[in-house]
Amino acid sequence: AKSSGRGQIRYFNNAMRKKLKRQADIENDLQTGIKNQEFELYYQPIFSLNNPKVISFEALVRWHHPRNGLVSPMEFIPVAEQTGQIMELDLHLLRLAAKQLYAWQCEGMLTRVTVNVSSRHFASLDFVKYIHQLYEDYDLKMGSLSLEITESGLIENLSLATKIIKGLEPMGVKLYLDDFGTGYSALGYLHQLPIHVIKIDKSFVDQLTNRANPLVDAILSLARSLDLDVVAEGIENPKQWALLKRKGCQFGQGYLVSKPLPKEEAYRFYQEYEHQ
Ligand code: C2E
Ligand code: CA
Ligand code: CA
Ligand code: CA
């Protein structure tokens, strides 16, 4: 038993060392990765549950790491959040998304993109200036670029966060509250935050297989009373779609309709989806 215990410790240490090594890699290589254009945005459609219409695309980052291959955002975003590098990465990705919107606008694809950003940005009005500059640089139409944030972090700076969100409104920037219902509960201050859309977390949608979920009902009625739009994340089967639609949820996202796609495929998807 003793030796197997030691074996487990050795195994644990190896796994631990590997993990720390990958985190150190991420931390060390992120800056160069930005410079070398190793980050690519994929686009996942957000669609209406009531008619065949794409209302927006969510931009989701992929890292083509020179040694470690394709690295998932689930791995490097938390590290970047921890080190603070998320600030620079987010601004870089916002610019990538703006460039893509400009290209799509030129091709006549009228569309909108939502970009995930850290709630850390909602602590300085410089963020409003940056987004404004993007709208100018890429000649973006009002409402083209919107933002997704998670609940955590906004609470600390409620009045400044509000000022920043209000500062973005003249550009038509909508605020999507991501992963709603998980982690911190925003219930206490939801009505004070000038957000526009709630995204119901996938974990709730997962439970919608053969029957309704009272929590989903509650979120939908809360959204209605606050006059917020709702997007349901992670729709993987037609039953979930039908249930959500019946309950009055307007928008959805998920593998049933499409995975996140590289830009060319997203363009093709958009052209075909509304004319099927
Ligand atoms: P998120 O914002 O909640 O994004 C949704 C995640 O669920 C994405 O994973 C998406 O690919 C996945 N997904 C969408 N539909 C389905 C489905 O039907 N089934 C399943 N099983 N999964 C689905 P992804 O792309 O790996 O991103 C993970 C997380 O990393 C995101 O969660 C977000 O928090 C973060 N992230 C991704 N891109 C960015 C970014 O550009 N900037 C920042 N700051 N964070 C990002
Ligand atoms: Ca998101
Ligand atoms: Ca989410
Ligand atoms: Ca999530």
Coordinates of C-alpha atoms and ligand atoms in Angstrom, one line a residue:
A1 CA 0.0 0.0 0.0
K2 CA 2.9 2.2 0.9
S3 CA 4.6 1.9 -2.5
S4 CA 1.4 2.4 -4.4
G5 CA 0.8 5.5 -2.3
R6 CA 4.2 6.8 -3.3
G7 CA 3.3 5.9 -6.9
Q8 CA 0.3 8.0 -6.7
I9 CA 2.3 10.9 -5.3
R10 CA 4.7 10.6 -8.2
Y11 CA 1.8 10.4 -10.6
F12 CA 0.3 13.5 -9.0
N13 CA 3.5 15.4 -9.1
N14 CA 4.0 14.6 -12.8
A15 CA 0.5 15.7 -13.6
M16 CA 1.0 18.8 -11.5
R17 CA 4.3 19.6 -13.2
K18 CA 2.8 19.1 -16.6
K19 CA 0.0 21.5 -15.8
L20 CA 2.3 24.1 -14.3
K21 CA 4.5 23.8 -17.4
R22 CA 1.5 24.4 -19.7
Q23 CA 0.5 27.4 -17.6
A24 CA 4.0 28.8 -17.8
D25 CA 4.0 28.2 -21.6
I26 CA 0.7 30.1 -21.9
E27 CA 2.0 33.0 -19.8
N28 CA 5.3 33.2 -21.7
D29 CA 4.0 32.7 -25.2
L30 CA 0.8 34.8 -25.2
Q31 CA 2.5 38.1 -26.0
T32 CA 4.4 36.6 -29.0
G33 CA 1.3 34.8 -30.0
I34 CA -0.5 38.1 -30.4
K35 CA 2.3 39.5 -32.3
N36 CA 2.6 36.5 -34.6
Q37 CA -1.2 36.3 -35.3
E38 CA -1.6 32.9 -33.7
F39 CA -5.1 33.7 -32.5
E40 CA -8.0 33.1 -34.7
L41 CA -11.7 33.9 -34.2
Y42 CA -14.3 31.3 -34.9
Y43 CA -17.9 32.4 -35.3
Q44 CA -21.0 30.6 -33.9
P45 CA -24.4 31.8 -35.1
I46 CA -27.0 33.1 -32.6
F47 CA -30.4 32.4 -34.2
S48 CA -34.1 33.2 -33.8
L49 CA -36.1 30.3 -32.4
N50 CA -39.2 31.6 -34.3
N51 CA -37.9 31.9 -37.8
P52 CA -34.8 31.0 -39.9
K53 CA -32.8 34.0 -39.1
V54 CA -29.3 34.6 -37.8
I55 CA -29.3 37.6 -35.5
S56 CA -25.6 37.6 -34.6
F57 CA -22.4 35.6 -34.4
E58 CA -20.5 35.0 -31.2
A59 CA -16.7 35.2 -31.7
L60 CA -14.8 32.4 -30.0
V61 CA -11.0 32.5 -29.9
R62 CA -8.7 29.6 -31.0
W63 CA -5.0 29.6 -30.4
H64 CA -2.7 27.9 -32.9
H65 CA 0.2 27.4 -30.6
P66 CA 3.5 26.7 -32.4
R67 CA 4.5 23.8 -30.2
N68 CA 1.3 22.7 -28.3
G69 CA -1.0 22.7 -31.3
L70 CA -4.6 24.0 -31.0
V71 CA -5.1 25.2 -27.4
S72 CA -8.6 25.7 -26.1
P73 CA -9.8 29.0 -24.6
M74 CA -10.9 27.0 -21.6
E75 CA -7.3 26.5 -20.9
F76 CA -5.7 29.8 -21.7
I77 CA -8.4 32.4 -20.9
P78 CA -8.4 31.5 -17.2
V79 CA -4.5 31.9 -17.2
A80 CA -4.7 35.2 -19.0
E81 CA -7.3 36.4 -16.5
Q82 CA -5.0 35.4 -13.7
T83 CA -2.0 37.2 -15.1
G84 CA -3.8 40.2 -16.4
Q85 CA -2.8 39.5 -20.0
I86 CA -6.5 39.2 -20.8
M87 CA -6.6 43.0 -21.2
E88 CA -4.2 43.0 -24.1
L89 CA -5.6 39.8 -25.6
D90 CA -9.2 41.1 -25.5
L91 CA -8.3 44.3 -27.2
H92 CA -6.4 42.4 -29.9
L93 CA -9.4 40.1 -30.5
L94 CA -11.9 43.0 -30.5
R95 CA -9.8 44.5 -33.3
L96 CA -9.8 41.2 -35.2
A97 CA -13.6 41.0 -34.9
A98 CA -13.9 44.6 -36.1
K99 CA -11.7 43.8 -39.1
Q100 CA -13.9 40.8 -39.9
L101 CA -17.1 42.9 -39.6
Y102 CA -15.6 45.4 -42.0
A103 CA -14.8 42.7 -44.5
W104 CA -18.3 41.2 -44.2
Q105 CA -19.9 44.6 -44.6
C106 CA -18.0 45.1 -47.8
E107 CA -19.3 41.7 -49.1
G108 CA -22.8 42.8 -48.3
M109 CA -23.2 40.4 -45.4
L110 CA -25.1 42.6 -43.0
T111 CA -24.2 41.1 -39.7
R112 CA -23.4 41.5 -36.0
V113 CA -20.7 40.0 -33.9
T114 CA -20.6 39.6 -30.1
V115 CA -17.1 39.4 -28.5
N116 CA -16.4 37.9 -25.1
V117 CA -14.5 40.3 -22.8
S118 CA -13.3 40.3 -19.3
S119 CA -15.3 42.3 -16.8
R120 CA -12.0 43.9 -15.9
H121 CA -12.5 46.3 -18.8
F122 CA -15.5 47.8 -17.0
A123 CA -13.2 49.7 -14.6
S124 CA -12.0 52.4 -17.0
L125 CA -13.6 54.8 -19.5
D126 CA -10.6 54.1 -21.8
F127 CA -12.5 51.1 -22.9
V128 CA -15.3 53.2 -24.3
K129 CA -12.6 55.2 -26.3
Y130 CA -11.1 52.0 -27.6
I131 CA -14.4 50.7 -28.9
H132 CA -15.3 54.1 -30.3
Q133 CA -12.0 54.0 -32.2
L134 CA -12.8 50.6 -33.6
Y135 CA -16.1 51.9 -34.9
E136 CA -14.2 54.7 -36.6
D137 CA -11.3 52.7 -37.9
Y138 CA -13.5 50.0 -39.5
D139 CA -16.4 52.2 -40.4
L140 CA -18.7 49.9 -38.4
K141 CA -22.5 50.3 -38.7
M142 CA -24.3 51.1 -35.5
G143 CA -24.9 47.9 -33.4
S144 CA -22.4 45.7 -35.4
L145 CA -20.2 45.0 -32.4
S146 CA -21.6 43.9 -29.1
L147 CA -20.0 42.4 -25.9
E148 CA -20.5 39.4 -23.7
I149 CA -19.5 39.5 -20.1
T150 CA -19.9 37.2 -17.1
E151 CA -21.5 38.3 -13.9
S152 CA -18.5 38.1 -11.7
G153 CA -16.5 41.3 -11.3
L154 CA -19.2 43.8 -12.3
I155 CA -20.5 44.0 -8.8
E156 CA -17.5 45.7 -7.3
N157 CA -17.8 48.7 -9.7
L158 CA -21.5 49.0 -10.3
S159 CA -21.6 52.8 -10.9
L160 CA -18.5 52.9 -13.0
A161 CA -19.6 49.8 -15.0
T162 CA -22.9 51.5 -15.6
K163 CA -21.2 54.6 -16.8
I164 CA -19.1 52.6 -19.3
I165 CA -22.1 50.6 -20.5
K166 CA -24.0 53.8 -21.0
G167 CA -21.0 55.3 -22.9
L168 CA -21.1 52.4 -25.3
E169 CA -24.9 52.7 -26.0
P170 CA -24.6 55.5 -28.6
M171 CA -22.7 53.0 -30.8
G172 CA -25.4 50.4 -30.4
V173 CA -23.2 48.2 -28.4
K174 CA -25.3 45.6 -26.6
L175 CA -24.3 44.0 -23.4
Y176 CA -24.9 40.2 -23.1
L177 CA -24.8 38.7 -19.7
D178 CA -23.1 35.4 -20.2
D179 CA -23.5 32.1 -18.3
F180 CA -26.6 33.5 -16.5
G181 CA -27.6 31.5 -13.5
T182 CA -24.2 30.1 -12.7
G183 CA -21.6 31.4 -10.2
Y184 CA -22.5 34.6 -8.5
S185 CA -26.1 35.4 -8.6
A186 CA -26.8 38.7 -10.2
L187 CA -30.3 38.7 -9.0
G188 CA -29.6 41.4 -6.4
Y189 CA -28.3 44.0 -8.8
L190 CA -29.6 42.8 -12.2
H191 CA -32.2 45.5 -12.3
Q192 CA -29.5 48.1 -11.7
L193 CA -27.2 47.0 -14.5
P194 CA -28.0 48.5 -17.9
I195 CA -27.5 45.2 -19.7
H196 CA -29.6 44.2 -22.8
V197 CA -29.5 40.4 -23.2
I198 CA -29.3 37.4 -20.8
K199 CA -27.6 34.2 -22.0
I200 CA -29.1 31.2 -20.2
D201 CA -26.2 28.9 -19.4
K202 CA -25.9 25.6 -21.2
S203 CA -26.2 23.6 -17.9
F204 CA -29.9 24.7 -17.7
V205 CA -30.5 23.9 -21.3
D206 CA -28.9 20.4 -20.9
Q207 CA -31.6 19.6 -18.4
L208 CA -34.4 20.3 -20.9
T209 CA -34.7 16.9 -22.5
N210 CA -38.1 15.5 -21.7
R211 CA -39.6 18.1 -19.5
A212 CA -39.5 21.8 -18.6
N213 CA -37.2 23.2 -16.0
P214 CA -38.8 25.6 -13.5
L215 CA -35.5 27.5 -13.3
V216 CA -35.6 28.2 -17.0
D217 CA -39.2 29.4 -16.6
A218 CA -38.1 31.7 -13.8
I219 CA -35.2 33.2 -15.8
L220 CA -37.5 33.8 -18.8
S221 CA -40.2 35.5 -16.7
L222 CA -37.5 37.6 -14.9
A223 CA -36.1 38.6 -18.3
R224 CA -39.6 39.6 -19.5
S225 CA -40.3 41.7 -16.5
L226 CA -36.9 43.5 -16.9
D227 CA -37.5 43.8 -20.7
L228 CA -34.4 41.9 -21.6
D229 CA -33.8 39.6 -24.6
V230 CA -32.8 36.0 -23.9
V231 CA -30.4 33.7 -25.7
A232 CA -30.4 30.0 -24.7
E233 CA -26.9 28.5 -25.0
G234 CA -25.9 24.9 -25.9
I235 CA -29.1 23.8 -27.8
E236 CA -28.2 20.3 -29.0
N237 CA -31.5 18.7 -29.9
P238 CA -34.9 19.7 -31.4
K239 CA -36.7 19.0 -28.1
Q240 CA -34.8 21.7 -26.3
W241 CA -35.5 24.1 -29.2
A242 CA -39.2 23.4 -29.0
L243 CA -39.5 23.7 -25.3
L244 CA -37.6 26.9 -25.2
K245 CA -39.7 28.4 -28.0
R246 CA -42.9 27.3 -26.3
K247 CA -41.7 29.1 -23.1
G248 CA -41.2 32.3 -25.0
C249 CA -37.4 32.3 -25.4
Q250 CA -36.6 34.2 -28.5
F251 CA -33.0 33.3 -29.4
G252 CA -30.7 30.3 -29.3
Q253 CA -27.3 29.0 -30.0
G254 CA -25.8 25.5 -30.1
Y255 CA -24.5 22.5 -32.0
L256 CA -28.0 21.6 -33.3
V257 CA -27.7 24.5 -35.7
S258 CA -23.9 25.0 -35.9
K259 CA -20.6 24.7 -34.1
P260 CA -18.3 27.7 -34.1
L261 CA -17.0 28.1 -37.6
P262 CA -13.9 29.6 -39.3
K263 CA -14.8 32.9 -41.0
E264 CA -15.3 31.6 -44.5
E265 CA -17.6 28.8 -43.3
A266 CA -19.5 31.3 -41.2
Y267 CA -20.1 33.4 -44.3
R268 CA -21.3 30.4 -46.2
F269 CA -23.5 29.3 -43.3
Y270 CA -25.1 32.7 -43.2
Q271 CA -25.9 32.8 -46.9
E272 CA -27.5 29.4 -46.9
Y273 CA -29.3 29.5 -43.5
E274 CA -31.8 32.2 -44.3
H275 CA -32.5 30.9 -47.8
Q276 CA -33.1 27.2 -47.1
Ligands
C2E1 P1 -18.7 30.8 -23.4 O1 -18.6 32.3 -23.8 O2 -19.8 30.4 -22.5 O3 -18.9 30.1 -24.8 C1 -19.7 29.0 -25.1 C2 -18.8 27.7 -25.2 O4 -19.7 26.6 -25.5 C3 -17.9 27.8 -26.4 O5 -16.7 27.0 -26.1 C4 -18.7 27.1 -27.5 O6 -17.9 26.5 -28.5 C5 -19.4 26.0 -26.7 N1 -20.7 25.6 -27.3 C6 -21.5 26.3 -28.0 N2 -22.6 25.6 -28.3 C7 -22.5 24.3 -27.8 C8 -23.2 23.1 -27.7 O7 -24.3 23.0 -28.3 N3 -22.7 22.1 -27.0 C9 -21.5 22.1 -26.4 N4 -21.1 21.1 -25.7 N5 -20.7 23.3 -26.4 C10 -21.2 24.4 -27.1 P2 -15.3 27.5 -26.3 O8 -15.2 28.2 -27.7 O9 -14.3 26.4 -26.0 O10 -15.1 28.7 -25.3 C11 -15.0 28.4 -23.9 C12 -15.0 29.7 -23.1 O11 -13.8 30.5 -23.3 C13 -16.1 30.7 -23.5 O12 -17.3 30.3 -22.8 C14 -15.6 32.0 -22.9 O13 -15.8 32.1 -21.6 C15 -14.1 31.8 -23.2 N6 -13.8 32.5 -24.4 C16 -13.8 32.0 -25.7 N7 -13.4 32.9 -26.6 C17 -13.1 34.0 -25.9 C18 -12.6 35.3 -26.2 O14 -12.4 35.7 -27.4 N8 -12.3 36.2 -25.2 C19 -12.6 35.9 -23.9 N9 -12.3 36.8 -23.0 N10 -13.0 34.7 -23.6 C20 -13.3 33.8 -24.5
CA2 CA -19.9 33.9 -24.4
CA3 CA -21.8 31.2 -22.0
CA4 CA -19.3 29.4 -20.3

